[in-house]
């Protein structure tokens, strides 16, 4: 295993490493393990995460952790090792770092593309571009990146660099900034409103829309299914079905 990754594991530096540093790490190879065994007693030998060259998939780690927690088993084994809830939590966090690495690589490719703009007014200054890249690459994934905003993390701001959906918290942050800048404008998230009953909605309107408001800006955070249907809440991915035994 990468020595820097070992240091992160041993000293719990997951939230201190920057997104760019995360992308420079080498990670254990993912191998799929379909056979599991729950341990009624804590085994004498447990797999040391720091020494692993190969690791189970995220779905396998999450399922093994859930099985241990729900059944109150001290450990669980698969073809790749024997793990406790703590070591499985570490493996899941390694998967989190792997995901950040993949995201950073995609963001770097997207930002490096040359774009033909119609005129200079559409150009972003090099200074602003550097501020943006510094905030998304040289900041830990879970750190707040804007001094005047409590919503937007580095991982959220990074979603701007790409062709995907803008993160929910960015829209919340924009709404917060707009509400602070003008007493005549109120920016609201539709997601906060659609599930309210009439009484709660009236209370919300009374609280968030003052008599001085002349303009409303409404945001909606939506997703899209494979069938083309739009939804307000994120769909939950189905976990892989794995076999397990007791011993």
PDB file of C-alpha atoms in Angstrom:
ATOM      1  CA  UNK A   1       0.000   0.000   0.000  1.00  0.00           C
ATOM      2  CA  UNK A   2       1.113   3.564  -0.707  1.00  0.00           C
ATOM      3  CA  UNK A   3       3.167   4.861   2.262  1.00  0.00           C
ATOM      4  CA  UNK A   4       1.276   8.180   2.233  1.00  0.00           C
ATOM      5  CA  UNK A   5      -2.006   6.297   2.353  1.00  0.00           C
ATOM      6  CA  UNK A   6      -0.663   4.251   5.269  1.00  0.00           C
ATOM      7  CA  UNK A   7       0.139   7.490   7.106  1.00  0.00           C
ATOM      8  CA  UNK A   8      -3.399   8.779   6.483  1.00  0.00           C
ATOM      9  CA  UNK A   9      -4.847   5.552   7.896  1.00  0.00           C
ATOM     10  CA  UNK A  10      -2.589   5.358  10.941  1.00  0.00           C
ATOM     11  CA  UNK A  11      -2.972   9.021  11.889  1.00  0.00           C
ATOM     12  CA  UNK A  12      -6.588   9.525  10.747  1.00  0.00           C
ATOM     13  CA  UNK A  13      -5.746  12.311   8.271  1.00  0.00           C
ATOM     14  CA  UNK A  14      -8.696  11.664   5.965  1.00  0.00           C
ATOM     15  CA  UNK A  15     -10.112  15.164   6.434  1.00  0.00           C
ATOM     16  CA  UNK A  16      -6.730  16.913   6.245  1.00  0.00           C
ATOM     17  CA  UNK A  17      -5.491  15.736   2.854  1.00  0.00           C
ATOM     18  CA  UNK A  18      -6.226  18.026  -0.085  1.00  0.00           C
ATOM     19  CA  UNK A  19      -8.156  16.803  -3.115  1.00  0.00           C
ATOM     20  CA  UNK A  20      -5.045  17.105  -5.320  1.00  0.00           C
ATOM     21  CA  UNK A  21      -2.969  15.083  -2.841  1.00  0.00           C
ATOM     22  CA  UNK A  22      -5.721  12.473  -2.806  1.00  0.00           C
ATOM     23  CA  UNK A  23      -5.388  12.148  -6.579  1.00  0.00           C
ATOM     24  CA  UNK A  24      -1.642  11.488  -6.295  1.00  0.00           C
ATOM     25  CA  UNK A  25      -2.061   8.404  -4.087  1.00  0.00           C
ATOM     26  CA  UNK A  26      -1.897   4.789  -5.253  1.00  0.00           C
ATOM     27  CA  UNK A  27      -4.762   2.660  -3.971  1.00  0.00           C
ATOM     28  CA  UNK A  28      -5.224  -1.088  -3.443  1.00  0.00           C
ATOM     29  CA  UNK A  29      -6.747  -2.926  -6.379  1.00  0.00           C
ATOM     30  CA  UNK A  30     -10.436  -3.760  -6.009  1.00  0.00           C
ATOM     31  CA  UNK A  31     -11.267  -7.463  -6.171  1.00  0.00           C
ATOM     32  CA  UNK A  32     -14.768  -8.852  -5.891  1.00  0.00           C
ATOM     33  CA  UNK A  33     -15.482 -11.319  -3.104  1.00  0.00           C
ATOM     34  CA  UNK A  34     -18.852 -13.086  -3.072  1.00  0.00           C
ATOM     35  CA  UNK A  35     -18.421 -15.415  -0.086  1.00  0.00           C
ATOM     36  CA  UNK A  36     -18.605 -14.077   3.485  1.00  0.00           C
ATOM     37  CA  UNK A  37     -18.466 -15.630   6.947  1.00  0.00           C
ATOM     38  CA  UNK A  38     -19.657 -13.900  10.097  1.00  0.00           C
ATOM     39  CA  UNK A  39     -17.573 -14.522  13.222  1.00  0.00           C
ATOM     40  CA  UNK A  40     -19.350 -15.213  16.513  1.00  0.00           C
ATOM     41  CA  UNK A  41     -16.097 -14.582  18.391  1.00  0.00           C
ATOM     42  CA  UNK A  42     -13.262 -12.199  17.638  1.00  0.00           C
ATOM     43  CA  UNK A  43     -10.629 -14.176  15.672  1.00  0.00           C
ATOM     44  CA  UNK A  44      -7.000 -14.249  16.759  1.00  0.00           C
ATOM     45  CA  UNK A  45      -5.937 -12.917  13.377  1.00  0.00           C
ATOM     46  CA  UNK A  46      -7.395  -9.769  11.819  1.00  0.00           C
ATOM     47  CA  UNK A  47      -6.364  -8.292   8.479  1.00  0.00           C
ATOM     48  CA  UNK A  48      -4.283  -5.132   8.794  1.00  0.00           C
ATOM     49  CA  UNK A  49      -5.739  -2.572   6.406  1.00  0.00           C
ATOM     50  CA  UNK A  50      -2.390  -0.797   5.994  1.00  0.00           C
ATOM     51  CA  UNK A  51      -0.843  -3.959   4.548  1.00  0.00           C
ATOM     52  CA  UNK A  52      -3.540  -4.686   1.961  1.00  0.00           C
ATOM     53  CA  UNK A  53      -2.632  -4.822  -1.724  1.00  0.00           C
ATOM     54  CA  UNK A  54      -6.156  -5.787  -2.788  1.00  0.00           C
ATOM     55  CA  UNK A  55      -9.420  -4.680  -1.191  1.00  0.00           C
ATOM     56  CA  UNK A  56     -13.140  -5.563  -1.420  1.00  0.00           C
ATOM     57  CA  UNK A  57     -15.522  -3.384  -3.406  1.00  0.00           C
ATOM     58  CA  UNK A  58     -17.352  -0.541  -1.682  1.00  0.00           C
ATOM     59  CA  UNK A  59     -20.676  -2.403  -1.774  1.00  0.00           C
ATOM     60  CA  UNK A  60     -19.061  -5.471  -0.181  1.00  0.00           C
ATOM     61  CA  UNK A  61     -17.454  -3.349   2.571  1.00  0.00           C
ATOM     62  CA  UNK A  62     -20.727  -1.572   3.308  1.00  0.00           C
ATOM     63  CA  UNK A  63     -22.710  -4.798   3.404  1.00  0.00           C
ATOM     64  CA  UNK A  64     -20.185  -6.550   5.665  1.00  0.00           C
ATOM     65  CA  UNK A  65     -20.208  -3.582   8.016  1.00  0.00           C
ATOM     66  CA  UNK A  66     -24.022  -3.577   8.121  1.00  0.00           C
ATOM     67  CA  UNK A  67     -24.108  -7.316   8.840  1.00  0.00           C
ATOM     68  CA  UNK A  68     -21.660  -6.936  11.736  1.00  0.00           C
ATOM     69  CA  UNK A  69     -23.534  -3.975  13.200  1.00  0.00           C
ATOM     70  CA  UNK A  70     -27.024  -5.430  12.876  1.00  0.00           C
ATOM     71  CA  UNK A  71     -26.061  -8.861  14.194  1.00  0.00           C
ATOM     72  CA  UNK A  72     -23.540  -7.485  16.706  1.00  0.00           C
ATOM     73  CA  UNK A  73     -20.819  -9.749  15.331  1.00  0.00           C
ATOM     74  CA  UNK A  74     -17.216  -8.793  16.217  1.00  0.00           C
ATOM     75  CA  UNK A  75     -15.807  -9.597  12.774  1.00  0.00           C
ATOM     76  CA  UNK A  76     -16.533 -10.926   9.307  1.00  0.00           C
ATOM     77  CA  UNK A  77     -14.352 -12.779   6.789  1.00  0.00           C
ATOM     78  CA  UNK A  78     -14.203 -12.920   3.013  1.00  0.00           C
ATOM     79  CA  UNK A  79     -11.610 -14.134   0.487  1.00  0.00           C
ATOM     80  CA  UNK A  80      -9.600 -10.934   1.003  1.00  0.00           C
ATOM     81  CA  UNK A  81      -9.337 -10.975   4.797  1.00  0.00           C
ATOM     82  CA  UNK A  82     -11.024 -10.795   8.181  1.00  0.00           C
ATOM     83  CA  UNK A  83     -12.349  -7.417   9.247  1.00  0.00           C
ATOM     84  CA  UNK A  84     -13.981  -5.607  12.158  1.00  0.00           C
ATOM     85  CA  UNK A  85     -16.436  -2.730  11.912  1.00  0.00           C
ATOM     86  CA  UNK A  86     -13.517  -0.327  12.433  1.00  0.00           C
ATOM     87  CA  UNK A  87     -11.361  -1.788   9.661  1.00  0.00           C
ATOM     88  CA  UNK A  88     -14.347  -1.898   7.301  1.00  0.00           C
ATOM     89  CA  UNK A  89     -14.986   1.776   8.065  1.00  0.00           C
ATOM     90  CA  UNK A  90     -11.375   2.472   7.089  1.00  0.00           C
ATOM     91  CA  UNK A  91     -11.816   0.586   3.817  1.00  0.00           C
ATOM     92  CA  UNK A  92     -14.951   2.582   3.028  1.00  0.00           C
ATOM     93  CA  UNK A  93     -13.031   5.798   3.634  1.00  0.00           C
ATOM     94  CA  UNK A  94     -10.326   4.572   1.248  1.00  0.00           C
ATOM     95  CA  UNK A  95     -13.069   4.099  -1.330  1.00  0.00           C
ATOM     96  CA  UNK A  96     -14.112   7.706  -0.646  1.00  0.00           C
ATOM     97  CA  UNK A  97     -10.568   8.832  -1.452  1.00  0.00           C
ATOM     98  CA  UNK A  98     -10.533   6.721  -4.622  1.00  0.00           C
ATOM     99  CA  UNK A  99     -13.738   8.449  -5.729  1.00  0.00           C
ATOM    100  CA  UNK A 100     -12.148  11.855  -5.092  1.00  0.00           C
ATOM    101  CA  UNK A 101      -9.151  10.833  -7.206  1.00  0.00           C
ATOM    102  CA  UNK A 102     -11.417   9.865 -10.113  1.00  0.00           C
ATOM    103  CA  UNK A 103     -13.316  13.143  -9.775  1.00  0.00           C
ATOM    104  CA  UNK A 104     -10.129  15.248  -9.699  1.00  0.00           C
ATOM    105  CA  UNK A 105      -8.764  13.556 -12.826  1.00  0.00           C
ATOM    106  CA  UNK A 106     -12.026  14.282 -14.662  1.00  0.00           C
ATOM    107  CA  UNK A 107     -12.058  17.882 -13.408  1.00  0.00           C
ATOM    108  CA  UNK A 108      -8.474  18.465 -14.555  1.00  0.00           C
ATOM    109  CA  UNK A 109      -9.280  17.149 -18.035  1.00  0.00           C
ATOM    110  CA  UNK A 110     -12.386  19.324 -18.262  1.00  0.00           C
ATOM    111  CA  UNK A 111     -10.569  22.461 -17.091  1.00  0.00           C
ATOM    112  CA  UNK A 112      -7.686  21.909 -19.521  1.00  0.00           C
ATOM    113  CA  UNK A 113      -9.965  21.988 -22.579  1.00  0.00           C
ATOM    114  CA  UNK A 114      -9.607  24.977 -24.876  1.00  0.00           C
ATOM    115  CA  UNK A 115     -12.960  26.685 -25.423  1.00  0.00           C
ATOM    116  CA  UNK A 116     -13.692  29.175 -28.190  1.00  0.00           C
ATOM    117  CA  UNK A 117     -15.675  32.060 -26.717  1.00  0.00           C
ATOM    118  CA  UNK A 118     -17.660  34.577 -28.799  1.00  0.00           C
ATOM    119  CA  UNK A 119     -16.031  37.642 -27.229  1.00  0.00           C
ATOM    120  CA  UNK A 120     -13.777  38.788 -24.399  1.00  0.00           C
ATOM    121  CA  UNK A 121     -16.750  39.563 -22.157  1.00  0.00           C
ATOM    122  CA  UNK A 122     -17.383  35.827 -21.916  1.00  0.00           C
ATOM    123  CA  UNK A 123     -13.824  35.060 -20.819  1.00  0.00           C
ATOM    124  CA  UNK A 124     -12.879  34.261 -17.244  1.00  0.00           C
ATOM    125  CA  UNK A 125      -9.741  35.996 -16.030  1.00  0.00           C
ATOM    126  CA  UNK A 126      -6.694  33.868 -15.277  1.00  0.00           C
ATOM    127  CA  UNK A 127      -6.724  35.235 -11.733  1.00  0.00           C
ATOM    128  CA  UNK A 128     -10.285  34.035 -11.069  1.00  0.00           C
ATOM    129  CA  UNK A 129      -9.574  30.704 -12.743  1.00  0.00           C
ATOM    130  CA  UNK A 130      -6.587  30.216 -10.433  1.00  0.00           C
ATOM    131  CA  UNK A 131      -8.678  31.071  -7.366  1.00  0.00           C
ATOM    132  CA  UNK A 132     -11.224  28.473  -8.451  1.00  0.00           C
ATOM    133  CA  UNK A 133      -8.674  25.712  -9.075  1.00  0.00           C
ATOM    134  CA  UNK A 134      -6.872  26.497  -5.812  1.00  0.00           C
ATOM    135  CA  UNK A 135     -10.111  26.135  -3.886  1.00  0.00           C
ATOM    136  CA  UNK A 136     -11.144  22.832  -5.457  1.00  0.00           C
ATOM    137  CA  UNK A 137      -7.712  21.179  -5.684  1.00  0.00           C
ATOM    138  CA  UNK A 138      -5.701  22.547  -2.755  1.00  0.00           C
ATOM    139  CA  UNK A 139      -8.423  22.138  -0.129  1.00  0.00           C
ATOM    140  CA  UNK A 140      -9.636  18.998   1.667  1.00  0.00           C
ATOM    141  CA  UNK A 141     -12.776  17.526   0.113  1.00  0.00           C
ATOM    142  CA  UNK A 142     -14.950  18.285   3.165  1.00  0.00           C
ATOM    143  CA  UNK A 143     -13.706  21.830   3.863  1.00  0.00           C
ATOM    144  CA  UNK A 144     -15.797  24.981   3.416  1.00  0.00           C
ATOM    145  CA  UNK A 145     -14.195  27.007   0.630  1.00  0.00           C
ATOM    146  CA  UNK A 146     -16.030  30.355   0.685  1.00  0.00           C
ATOM    147  CA  UNK A 147     -15.559  32.763   3.590  1.00  0.00           C
ATOM    148  CA  UNK A 148     -19.009  34.319   3.132  1.00  0.00           C
ATOM    149  CA  UNK A 149     -20.898  31.031   2.845  1.00  0.00           C
ATOM    150  CA  UNK A 150     -21.526  28.142   5.212  1.00  0.00           C
ATOM    151  CA  UNK A 151     -22.898  25.677   2.663  1.00  0.00           C
ATOM    152  CA  UNK A 152     -20.362  25.107  -0.102  1.00  0.00           C
ATOM    153  CA  UNK A 153     -17.600  22.531   0.418  1.00  0.00           C
ATOM    154  CA  UNK A 154     -14.657  21.919  -1.911  1.00  0.00           C
ATOM    155  CA  UNK A 155     -16.366  18.761  -3.170  1.00  0.00           C
ATOM    156  CA  UNK A 156     -19.491  20.794  -3.961  1.00  0.00           C
ATOM    157  CA  UNK A 157     -17.689  23.622  -5.739  1.00  0.00           C
ATOM    158  CA  UNK A 158     -15.790  21.065  -7.817  1.00  0.00           C
ATOM    159  CA  UNK A 159     -19.051  19.938  -9.444  1.00  0.00           C
ATOM    160  CA  UNK A 160     -18.973  23.191 -11.426  1.00  0.00           C
ATOM    161  CA  UNK A 161     -15.955  21.767 -13.300  1.00  0.00           C
ATOM    162  CA  UNK A 162     -17.703  19.263 -15.508  1.00  0.00           C
ATOM    163  CA  UNK A 163     -20.765  18.472 -17.539  1.00  0.00           C
ATOM    164  CA  UNK A 164     -22.806  17.034 -14.677  1.00  0.00           C
ATOM    165  CA  UNK A 165     -25.412  18.447 -12.322  1.00  0.00           C
ATOM    166  CA  UNK A 166     -24.544  21.350 -10.012  1.00  0.00           C
ATOM    167  CA  UNK A 167     -24.534  20.207  -6.384  1.00  0.00           C
ATOM    168  CA  UNK A 168     -27.524  21.029  -4.174  1.00  0.00           C
ATOM    169  CA  UNK A 169     -25.408  22.941  -1.644  1.00  0.00           C
ATOM    170  CA  UNK A 170     -24.156  25.333  -4.331  1.00  0.00           C
ATOM    171  CA  UNK A 171     -27.726  26.365  -5.049  1.00  0.00           C
ATOM    172  CA  UNK A 172     -28.347  26.747  -1.309  1.00  0.00           C
ATOM    173  CA  UNK A 173     -25.225  28.884  -1.070  1.00  0.00           C
ATOM    174  CA  UNK A 174     -26.288  31.069  -4.001  1.00  0.00           C
ATOM    175  CA  UNK A 175     -29.722  31.507  -2.421  1.00  0.00           C
ATOM    176  CA  UNK A 176     -28.073  32.569   0.849  1.00  0.00           C
ATOM    177  CA  UNK A 177     -25.896  35.135  -0.937  1.00  0.00           C
ATOM    178  CA  UNK A 178     -28.834  36.563  -2.917  1.00  0.00           C
ATOM    179  CA  UNK A 179     -30.987  36.877   0.204  1.00  0.00           C
ATOM    180  CA  UNK A 180     -28.185  38.689   1.993  1.00  0.00           C
ATOM    181  CA  UNK A 181     -27.509  41.114  -0.861  1.00  0.00           C
ATOM    182  CA  UNK A 182     -31.006  42.508  -1.378  1.00  0.00           C
ATOM    183  CA  UNK A 183     -34.072  42.930   0.820  1.00  0.00           C
ATOM    184  CA  UNK A 184     -36.209  43.196  -2.330  1.00  0.00           C
ATOM    185  CA  UNK A 185     -35.307  39.727  -3.588  1.00  0.00           C
ATOM    186  CA  UNK A 186     -36.004  36.394  -1.944  1.00  0.00           C
ATOM    187  CA  UNK A 187     -34.384  33.205  -3.243  1.00  0.00           C
ATOM    188  CA  UNK A 188     -36.082  29.966  -2.189  1.00  0.00           C
ATOM    189  CA  UNK A 189     -35.404  26.273  -2.742  1.00  0.00           C
ATOM    190  CA  UNK A 190     -38.436  24.515  -4.206  1.00  0.00           C
ATOM    191  CA  UNK A 191     -37.219  21.304  -2.538  1.00  0.00           C
ATOM    192  CA  UNK A 192     -37.971  22.914   0.830  1.00  0.00           C
ATOM    193  CA  UNK A 193     -41.529  23.740  -0.230  1.00  0.00           C
ATOM    194  CA  UNK A 194     -42.971  20.792  -2.140  1.00  0.00           C
ATOM    195  CA  UNK A 195     -43.340  18.474   0.864  1.00  0.00           C
ATOM    196  CA  UNK A 196     -44.929  21.052   3.191  1.00  0.00           C
ATOM    197  CA  UNK A 197     -48.589  21.077   4.149  1.00  0.00           C
ATOM    198  CA  UNK A 198     -50.565  24.311   3.836  1.00  0.00           C
ATOM    199  CA  UNK A 199     -49.974  25.513   7.414  1.00  0.00           C
ATOM    200  CA  UNK A 200     -46.224  24.896   7.290  1.00  0.00           C
ATOM    201  CA  UNK A 201     -46.008  26.521   3.873  1.00  0.00           C
ATOM    202  CA  UNK A 202     -47.800  29.640   5.126  1.00  0.00           C
ATOM    203  CA  UNK A 203     -45.458  29.827   8.126  1.00  0.00           C
ATOM    204  CA  UNK A 204     -42.452  29.418   5.844  1.00  0.00           C
ATOM    205  CA  UNK A 205     -43.644  32.193   3.507  1.00  0.00           C
ATOM    206  CA  UNK A 206     -44.296  34.536   6.443  1.00  0.00           C
ATOM    207  CA  UNK A 207     -40.802  33.848   7.786  1.00  0.00           C
ATOM    208  CA  UNK A 208     -38.807  34.002   4.555  1.00  0.00           C
ATOM    209  CA  UNK A 209     -40.673  36.561   2.449  1.00  0.00           C
ATOM    210  CA  UNK A 210     -40.875  40.036   3.951  1.00  0.00           C
ATOM    211  CA  UNK A 211     -43.292  42.786   2.794  1.00  0.00           C
ATOM    212  CA  UNK A 212     -40.387  44.545   1.050  1.00  0.00           C
ATOM    213  CA  UNK A 213     -39.781  41.642  -1.333  1.00  0.00           C
ATOM    214  CA  UNK A 214     -40.580  42.443  -4.974  1.00  0.00           C
ATOM    215  CA  UNK A 215     -38.842  39.563  -6.736  1.00  0.00           C
ATOM    216  CA  UNK A 216     -38.779  35.807  -6.183  1.00  0.00           C
ATOM    217  CA  UNK A 217     -36.068  33.464  -7.424  1.00  0.00           C
ATOM    218  CA  UNK A 218     -36.932  29.774  -7.173  1.00  0.00           C
ATOM    219  CA  UNK A 219     -34.340  26.982  -7.326  1.00  0.00           C
ATOM    220  CA  UNK A 220     -35.091  23.284  -7.731  1.00  0.00           C
ATOM    221  CA  UNK A 221     -32.654  20.427  -7.160  1.00  0.00           C
ATOM    222  CA  UNK A 222     -33.703  17.581  -9.447  1.00  0.00           C
ATOM    223  CA  UNK A 223     -32.343  14.313 -10.755  1.00  0.00           C
ATOM    224  CA  UNK A 224     -33.182  12.231 -13.797  1.00  0.00           C
ATOM    225  CA  UNK A 225     -33.816   8.493 -13.975  1.00  0.00           C
ATOM    226  CA  UNK A 226     -32.776   6.235 -16.820  1.00  0.00           C
ATOM    227  CA  UNK A 227     -36.344   6.407 -18.097  1.00  0.00           C
ATOM    228  CA  UNK A 228     -36.169  10.183 -18.352  1.00  0.00           C
ATOM    229  CA  UNK A 229     -38.299  10.894 -15.282  1.00  0.00           C
ATOM    230  CA  UNK A 230     -37.296  13.781 -13.014  1.00  0.00           C
ATOM    231  CA  UNK A 231     -37.333  13.567  -9.220  1.00  0.00           C
ATOM    232  CA  UNK A 232     -36.532  15.797  -6.244  1.00  0.00           C
ATOM    233  CA  UNK A 233     -34.726  13.267  -4.068  1.00  0.00           C
ATOM    234  CA  UNK A 234     -31.709  11.152  -4.907  1.00  0.00           C
ATOM    235  CA  UNK A 235     -32.460   7.534  -5.723  1.00  0.00           C
ATOM    236  CA  UNK A 236     -30.805   4.898  -3.592  1.00  0.00           C
ATOM    237  CA  UNK A 237     -28.522   2.502  -5.384  1.00  0.00           C
ATOM    238  CA  UNK A 238     -29.230  -1.177  -4.839  1.00  0.00           C
ATOM    239  CA  UNK A 239     -26.445  -3.018  -3.079  1.00  0.00           C
ATOM    240  CA  UNK A 240     -24.841  -6.098  -4.508  1.00  0.00           C
ATOM    241  CA  UNK A 241     -26.260  -9.345  -3.093  1.00  0.00           C
ATOM    242  CA  UNK A 242     -23.558 -11.412  -1.388  1.00  0.00           C
ATOM    243  CA  UNK A 243     -23.641 -14.848   0.266  1.00  0.00           C
ATOM    244  CA  UNK A 244     -22.516 -15.283   3.867  1.00  0.00           C
ATOM    245  CA  UNK A 245     -22.150 -18.070   6.431  1.00  0.00           C
ATOM    246  CA  UNK A 246     -21.858 -18.279  10.216  1.00  0.00           C
ATOM    247  CA  UNK A 247     -19.024 -20.118  11.889  1.00  0.00           C
TER     248      UNK A 247
END
